[in-house]
């Protein structure tokens, strides 16, 4: 019997994968399916996607009934450059990561700061389940049931002060545990950040689990961010520091290629990456083959516009990409 390292929702609230998937089959086809017919047609990717949330999402955006990505795909097709830059590398190499014991440093512009055992960071909070789409900037996407706690709840406990305009996150960078950091794929440690109002949005999740199990190492054990309306690289894995700051923090991808990866990186089908279109995505879900997976239109804010578009009112999203 393996016991989860960290609190999980009661078993009665976790739906095992076969049940998740059977439930979806009963619900029939999701919103994206009609677009399948257009795959391969040059005009398809230009179709103006609606700003409304997918019809199958709950009003709060916490759940979608779109077809789930399988556990197998979610845990063997990963980006976690600390374990190599190939999609299969993290699953192969991440066994050397030691997710317990784990500590997180909370620092900067806050009333409470310090070094916390992960258990203590999580203990006061109820773990929730969220079924989110996650869209990688490379043009593929997944739909997964995560367990975790809203970042906003954790932030409130540390009483950030009025100078705290941003939250910066840092991933572990241990050469002994992470073979990929011998190579300068990025300037380690991996760093990401959010504006405070983005961090406080109810959609922003500090995830501890996937499919009702502890997060696999390759998915960012024991603690990662999931920010579903932003490109996947904002969802930083294996977090060891949460830092409140007045200045927009330096982030790894923005630092490496500032013209390709902006600080905001909201999913936006109208702003192409310099090397490829962002108008559509390959949805890795269900039993579909990964390479020939369903091609669907990408929605503004990844379909979460209803919940987050107001955060960017008055901002030119071409400039602040
Ligand atoms: N520390 C760290 N976090 C990371 C990455 C990484 O290389 N290192 N890759 C990012 C990218 S590009 C994506 S798409 C997601 C992938 O998450 P998944 O492998 O759980 O699907 O993790 C993000 N978080
Ligand atoms: Mo990504």
Coordinates of C-alpha atoms and ligand atoms in Angstrom, one line a residue:
X1 CA 0.0 0.0 0.0
X2 CA 1.5 3.3 -1.0
X3 CA 0.3 6.3 1.0
X4 CA 0.4 9.7 -0.6
X5 CA 3.2 11.9 0.8
X6 CA 1.0 14.9 1.0
X7 CA -2.7 15.5 1.7
X8 CA -5.0 14.5 -1.1
X9 CA -8.7 15.0 -1.5
X10 CA -10.7 12.2 0.1
X11 CA -10.7 9.1 -2.1
X12 CA -14.4 9.6 -2.6
X13 CA -13.7 12.9 -4.4
X14 CA -11.0 11.5 -6.7
X15 CA -12.2 9.8 -9.8
X16 CA -9.9 7.0 -11.1
X17 CA -8.8 7.3 -14.7
X18 CA -11.1 4.6 -16.2
X19 CA -14.1 6.2 -14.6
X20 CA -13.0 9.7 -15.7
X21 CA -12.8 8.4 -19.2
X22 CA -16.0 6.4 -19.3
X23 CA -17.8 9.5 -18.0
X24 CA -16.5 11.5 -20.8
X25 CA -17.6 9.0 -23.4
X26 CA -21.2 9.3 -22.1
X27 CA -21.0 13.1 -22.5
X28 CA -20.3 12.7 -26.2
X29 CA -18.2 15.1 -28.3
X30 CA -16.7 18.2 -26.9
X31 CA -16.7 21.7 -28.4
X32 CA -13.5 21.2 -30.4
X33 CA -14.7 18.2 -32.3
X34 CA -16.4 19.9 -35.2
X35 CA -13.0 21.6 -36.0
X36 CA -11.6 18.2 -36.7
X37 CA -13.2 18.2 -40.1
X38 CA -11.1 21.2 -41.0
X39 CA -7.8 19.7 -40.1
X40 CA -5.3 20.1 -42.9
X41 CA -7.4 22.8 -44.6
X42 CA -5.3 26.0 -44.7
X43 CA -8.1 28.2 -43.7
X44 CA -8.9 26.2 -40.6
X45 CA -6.2 27.8 -38.5
X46 CA -7.4 31.2 -39.3
X47 CA -11.0 30.7 -38.1
X48 CA -11.6 33.3 -35.5
X49 CA -12.1 31.4 -32.2
X50 CA -14.7 32.7 -29.8
X51 CA -13.6 34.4 -26.6
X52 CA -16.3 32.6 -24.6
X53 CA -15.1 29.7 -22.4
X54 CA -15.5 26.2 -23.9
X55 CA -19.2 25.2 -23.7
X56 CA -18.2 22.2 -21.6
X57 CA -16.4 24.2 -18.9
X58 CA -17.9 24.9 -15.5
X59 CA -18.6 28.6 -14.9
X60 CA -15.6 29.0 -12.6
X61 CA -13.3 27.3 -15.2
X62 CA -12.3 24.8 -12.6
X63 CA -13.5 21.8 -14.6
X64 CA -13.8 20.9 -18.3
X65 CA -15.5 17.9 -19.7
X66 CA -13.2 17.7 -22.7
X67 CA -11.6 14.4 -23.3
X68 CA -8.7 13.8 -20.8
X69 CA -5.2 13.1 -21.6
X70 CA -4.2 9.6 -20.4
X71 CA -1.9 9.1 -17.4
X72 CA 0.5 7.3 -19.8
X73 CA 0.8 10.4 -22.1
X74 CA 0.9 12.9 -19.3
X75 CA 3.8 11.1 -17.6
X76 CA 5.9 10.1 -20.7
X77 CA 5.7 13.2 -22.9
X78 CA 7.1 16.0 -20.8
X79 CA 9.0 19.2 -20.8
X80 CA 11.4 19.3 -17.8
X81 CA 14.7 20.5 -19.2
X82 CA 16.5 19.8 -15.9
X83 CA 16.2 16.1 -17.0
X84 CA 17.0 16.6 -20.7
X85 CA 15.4 18.4 -23.6
X86 CA 13.7 15.3 -25.3
X87 CA 10.0 14.7 -24.5
X88 CA 10.9 11.2 -23.2
X89 CA 13.9 12.3 -21.2
X90 CA 12.1 13.4 -18.0
X91 CA 10.2 10.0 -17.6
X92 CA 13.5 8.2 -18.1
X93 CA 15.7 10.4 -15.9
X94 CA 13.6 12.0 -13.2
X95 CA 13.8 9.0 -10.9
X96 CA 16.9 10.7 -9.4
X97 CA 14.9 13.7 -8.1
X98 CA 14.2 13.4 -4.4
X99 CA 10.8 15.0 -3.7
X100 CA 10.8 14.3 0.0
X101 CA 11.8 15.8 2.4
X102 CA 11.3 19.1 0.6
X103 CA 11.5 22.7 1.8
X104 CA 10.2 25.9 0.3
X105 CA 11.7 29.3 1.0
X106 CA 9.2 32.2 1.2
X107 CA 11.0 35.5 0.9
X108 CA 10.8 39.2 -0.1
X109 CA 8.0 41.7 0.4
X110 CA 5.8 39.9 2.9
X111 CA 4.9 40.0 6.6
X112 CA 5.9 36.3 7.1
X113 CA 9.0 34.8 5.4
X114 CA 11.2 31.8 6.1
X115 CA 12.0 28.3 5.2
X116 CA 9.1 25.8 5.4
X117 CA 8.8 22.1 5.2
X118 CA 6.4 21.3 2.4
X119 CA 4.0 19.6 4.9
X120 CA 3.8 22.8 6.9
X121 CA 3.2 24.9 3.8
X122 CA 0.3 22.7 2.7
X123 CA -1.2 21.6 6.1
X124 CA -3.7 24.5 6.6
X125 CA -5.2 24.1 3.1
X126 CA -7.8 21.7 1.7
X127 CA -6.6 20.0 -1.5
X128 CA -8.9 20.6 -4.4
X129 CA -9.3 18.9 -7.8
X130 CA -9.1 21.0 -11.0
X131 CA -9.5 19.7 -14.6
X132 CA -7.5 22.0 -16.7
X133 CA -6.3 22.4 -20.3
X134 CA -2.6 23.1 -20.5
X135 CA -1.3 24.5 -23.8
X136 CA 2.5 24.3 -24.6
X137 CA 4.0 27.1 -26.6
X138 CA 5.3 24.3 -29.0
X139 CA 1.7 23.7 -30.2
X140 CA 0.4 20.7 -28.3
X141 CA -2.0 20.6 -25.4
X142 CA -3.3 18.2 -22.7
X143 CA -6.4 18.1 -20.4
X144 CA -5.6 16.8 -16.9
X145 CA -7.1 16.3 -13.5
X146 CA -4.8 18.0 -11.0
X147 CA -4.9 18.1 -7.2
X148 CA -3.6 21.1 -5.4
X149 CA -4.3 24.2 -3.5
X150 CA -5.1 27.7 -4.9
X151 CA -2.0 29.8 -4.9
X152 CA -4.0 32.7 -3.5
X153 CA -4.7 30.8 -0.3
X154 CA -1.0 30.2 0.3
X155 CA -0.1 33.8 -0.6
X156 CA -2.6 35.3 1.9
X157 CA -1.0 33.4 4.8
X158 CA 2.3 35.2 4.1
X159 CA 0.8 38.7 4.1
X160 CA 2.5 40.3 1.2
X161 CA 2.9 44.1 1.6
X162 CA 2.0 46.8 -0.8
X163 CA 5.4 46.7 -2.5
X164 CA 4.7 43.0 -3.6
X165 CA 3.6 43.6 -7.2
X166 CA 4.9 40.2 -8.5
X167 CA 5.6 36.7 -7.3
X168 CA 8.8 34.9 -8.5
X169 CA 9.2 31.2 -8.4
X170 CA 12.4 29.1 -8.6
X171 CA 12.9 25.4 -9.4
X172 CA 15.4 23.2 -7.6
X173 CA 18.8 23.2 -9.4
X174 CA 20.8 20.2 -8.0
X175 CA 23.3 18.6 -10.5
X176 CA 23.2 15.4 -8.4
X177 CA 19.5 15.0 -8.9
X178 CA 19.1 16.7 -12.3
X179 CA 21.4 15.4 -15.1
X180 CA 20.1 18.1 -17.5
X181 CA 21.6 21.0 -15.7
X182 CA 25.0 20.1 -16.8
X183 CA 24.0 21.5 -20.1
X184 CA 23.3 25.2 -20.7
X185 CA 19.8 24.7 -22.2
X186 CA 18.6 27.5 -19.9
X187 CA 20.3 29.6 -17.3
X188 CA 19.6 27.5 -14.2
X189 CA 17.8 27.5 -11.9
X190 CA 14.5 27.6 -13.9
X191 CA 12.7 30.8 -12.9
X192 CA 9.1 32.0 -13.5
X193 CA 6.9 34.7 -12.3
X194 CA 3.4 36.1 -12.2
X195 CA 1.9 39.5 -11.5
X196 CA 0.3 39.6 -8.1
X197 CA -3.3 39.7 -9.5
X198 CA -2.5 36.7 -11.7
X199 CA -1.1 34.8 -8.8
X200 CA -4.2 35.6 -6.8
X201 CA -6.7 34.5 -9.5
X202 CA -8.7 31.5 -8.3
X203 CA -7.6 29.5 -11.4
X204 CA -3.9 29.6 -10.4
X205 CA -3.1 26.3 -8.7
X206 CA -0.1 25.0 -6.7
X207 CA -0.4 21.4 -7.7
X208 CA 0.6 18.4 -5.6
X209 CA -1.0 15.6 -7.4
X210 CA -2.2 14.3 -10.8
X211 CA -5.0 11.7 -11.3
X212 CA -5.3 11.4 -7.5
X213 CA -1.7 10.3 -7.0
X214 CA 1.3 12.3 -5.8
X215 CA 2.9 14.3 -8.7
X216 CA 5.3 12.0 -10.6
X217 CA 8.8 13.5 -10.6
X218 CA 8.7 14.2 -14.3
X219 CA 5.6 16.3 -13.8
X220 CA 7.2 18.5 -11.2
X221 CA 7.1 16.7 -7.8
X222 CA 6.4 17.6 -5.2
X223 CA 5.0 21.1 -5.9
X224 CA 4.4 22.9 -9.2
X225 CA 2.4 25.7 -10.6
X226 CA -0.5 25.2 -13.1
X227 CA -1.6 28.4 -14.8
X228 CA -4.0 27.2 -17.4
X229 CA -4.5 30.4 -19.4
X230 CA -0.8 30.8 -20.0
X231 CA 1.7 28.8 -22.1
X232 CA 2.9 25.7 -20.3
X233 CA 6.4 27.1 -19.5
X234 CA 4.8 29.5 -17.0
X235 CA 3.7 26.3 -15.0
X236 CA 7.1 25.9 -13.2
X237 CA 7.9 22.6 -11.7
X238 CA 9.6 21.4 -8.4
X239 CA 9.4 24.8 -6.7
X240 CA 11.8 25.6 -3.9
X241 CA 11.3 29.4 -3.6
X242 CA 8.4 31.8 -3.6
X243 CA 9.6 35.4 -3.6
X244 CA 7.5 38.6 -3.4
X245 CA 8.9 41.5 -5.3
X246 CA 8.3 45.0 -6.5
X247 CA 10.1 44.5 -9.9
X248 CA 8.9 42.3 -12.7
X249 CA 11.1 39.2 -12.1
X250 CA 13.6 37.8 -14.6
X251 CA 12.2 34.5 -16.0
X252 CA 14.2 31.8 -17.7
X253 CA 12.6 31.7 -21.1
X254 CA 12.2 35.4 -21.4
X255 CA 15.9 35.8 -20.5
X256 CA 17.0 33.2 -23.1
X257 CA 14.9 34.5 -26.0
X258 CA 13.1 37.8 -25.1
X259 CA 11.6 38.2 -28.6
X260 CA 10.1 34.7 -28.5
X261 CA 8.9 34.3 -24.9
X262 CA 7.3 37.3 -23.1
X263 CA 6.7 37.7 -19.4
X264 CA 3.0 37.4 -19.7
X265 CA 2.8 34.5 -22.2
X266 CA -1.0 34.4 -22.2
X267 CA -2.2 31.8 -24.7
X268 CA -3.1 34.0 -27.7
X269 CA -4.0 32.5 -31.2
X270 CA -3.6 36.0 -32.7
X271 CA 0.0 36.5 -31.7
X272 CA 2.3 34.0 -33.4
X273 CA 5.5 32.8 -32.0
X274 CA 8.3 34.2 -34.4
X275 CA 9.0 30.6 -35.6
X276 CA 5.5 29.1 -35.7
X277 CA 1.8 29.9 -35.7
X278 CA -0.2 29.8 -32.4
X279 CA -3.6 29.6 -34.1
X280 CA -4.1 25.9 -33.5
X281 CA -2.9 23.0 -31.4
X282 CA -2.5 19.3 -31.4
X283 CA -4.6 18.0 -28.6
X284 CA -3.1 14.9 -26.9
X285 CA -6.1 13.2 -25.3
X286 CA -8.0 10.0 -25.2
X287 CA -6.7 7.1 -27.3
X288 CA -5.6 9.3 -30.1
X289 CA -2.1 8.8 -31.5
X290 CA 0.2 11.5 -30.2
X291 CA 1.6 12.6 -33.5
X292 CA -1.6 12.7 -35.4
X293 CA -3.6 13.9 -32.4
X294 CA -6.7 16.1 -33.0
X295 CA -5.8 19.5 -34.4
X296 CA -8.1 22.1 -32.8
X297 CA -8.3 25.9 -32.8
X298 CA -6.5 27.6 -30.0
X299 CA -8.7 29.9 -27.9
X300 CA -7.7 33.2 -26.4
X301 CA -6.5 32.7 -22.9
X302 CA -6.7 29.0 -23.6
X303 CA -10.5 29.2 -23.2
X304 CA -10.3 30.9 -19.8
X305 CA -11.1 34.4 -21.1
X306 CA -14.2 34.7 -19.1
X307 CA -12.2 34.3 -15.9
X308 CA -9.0 36.2 -16.7
X309 CA -9.4 38.6 -19.7
X310 CA -10.3 41.5 -17.2
X311 CA -6.8 41.2 -15.7
X312 CA -5.4 42.6 -19.0
X313 CA -8.0 45.3 -19.7
X314 CA -6.3 48.2 -21.5
X315 CA -3.1 46.3 -22.2
X316 CA -1.9 45.9 -25.8
X317 CA -1.5 42.1 -25.8
X318 CA 0.8 42.2 -28.9
X319 CA 3.2 44.4 -27.0
X320 CA 2.8 42.5 -23.7
X321 CA 2.9 39.0 -25.2
Ligands
LIG1 N1 11.5 23.6 -13.9 C1 10.8 23.5 -15.1 N2 9.5 23.7 -15.1 C2 8.9 23.5 -16.3 C3 9.6 23.2 -17.5 C4 11.0 22.9 -17.4 O1 11.7 22.6 -18.3 N3 11.6 23.1 -16.1 N4 8.9 23.0 -18.7 C5 7.7 23.8 -18.9 C6 7.0 23.5 -20.1 S1 7.6 24.2 -21.5 C7 5.8 22.9 -20.1 S2 4.8 22.7 -21.5 C8 5.2 22.2 -18.8 C9 5.0 20.8 -19.1 O2 4.4 20.1 -18.0 P1 4.1 18.6 -18.0 O3 5.4 17.9 -18.5 O4 3.7 18.2 -16.7 O5 3.0 18.4 -19.1 O6 6.1 22.4 -17.7 C10 6.8 23.6 -17.6 N5 7.5 23.7 -16.4
LIG2 MO1 5.9 24.1 -23.0

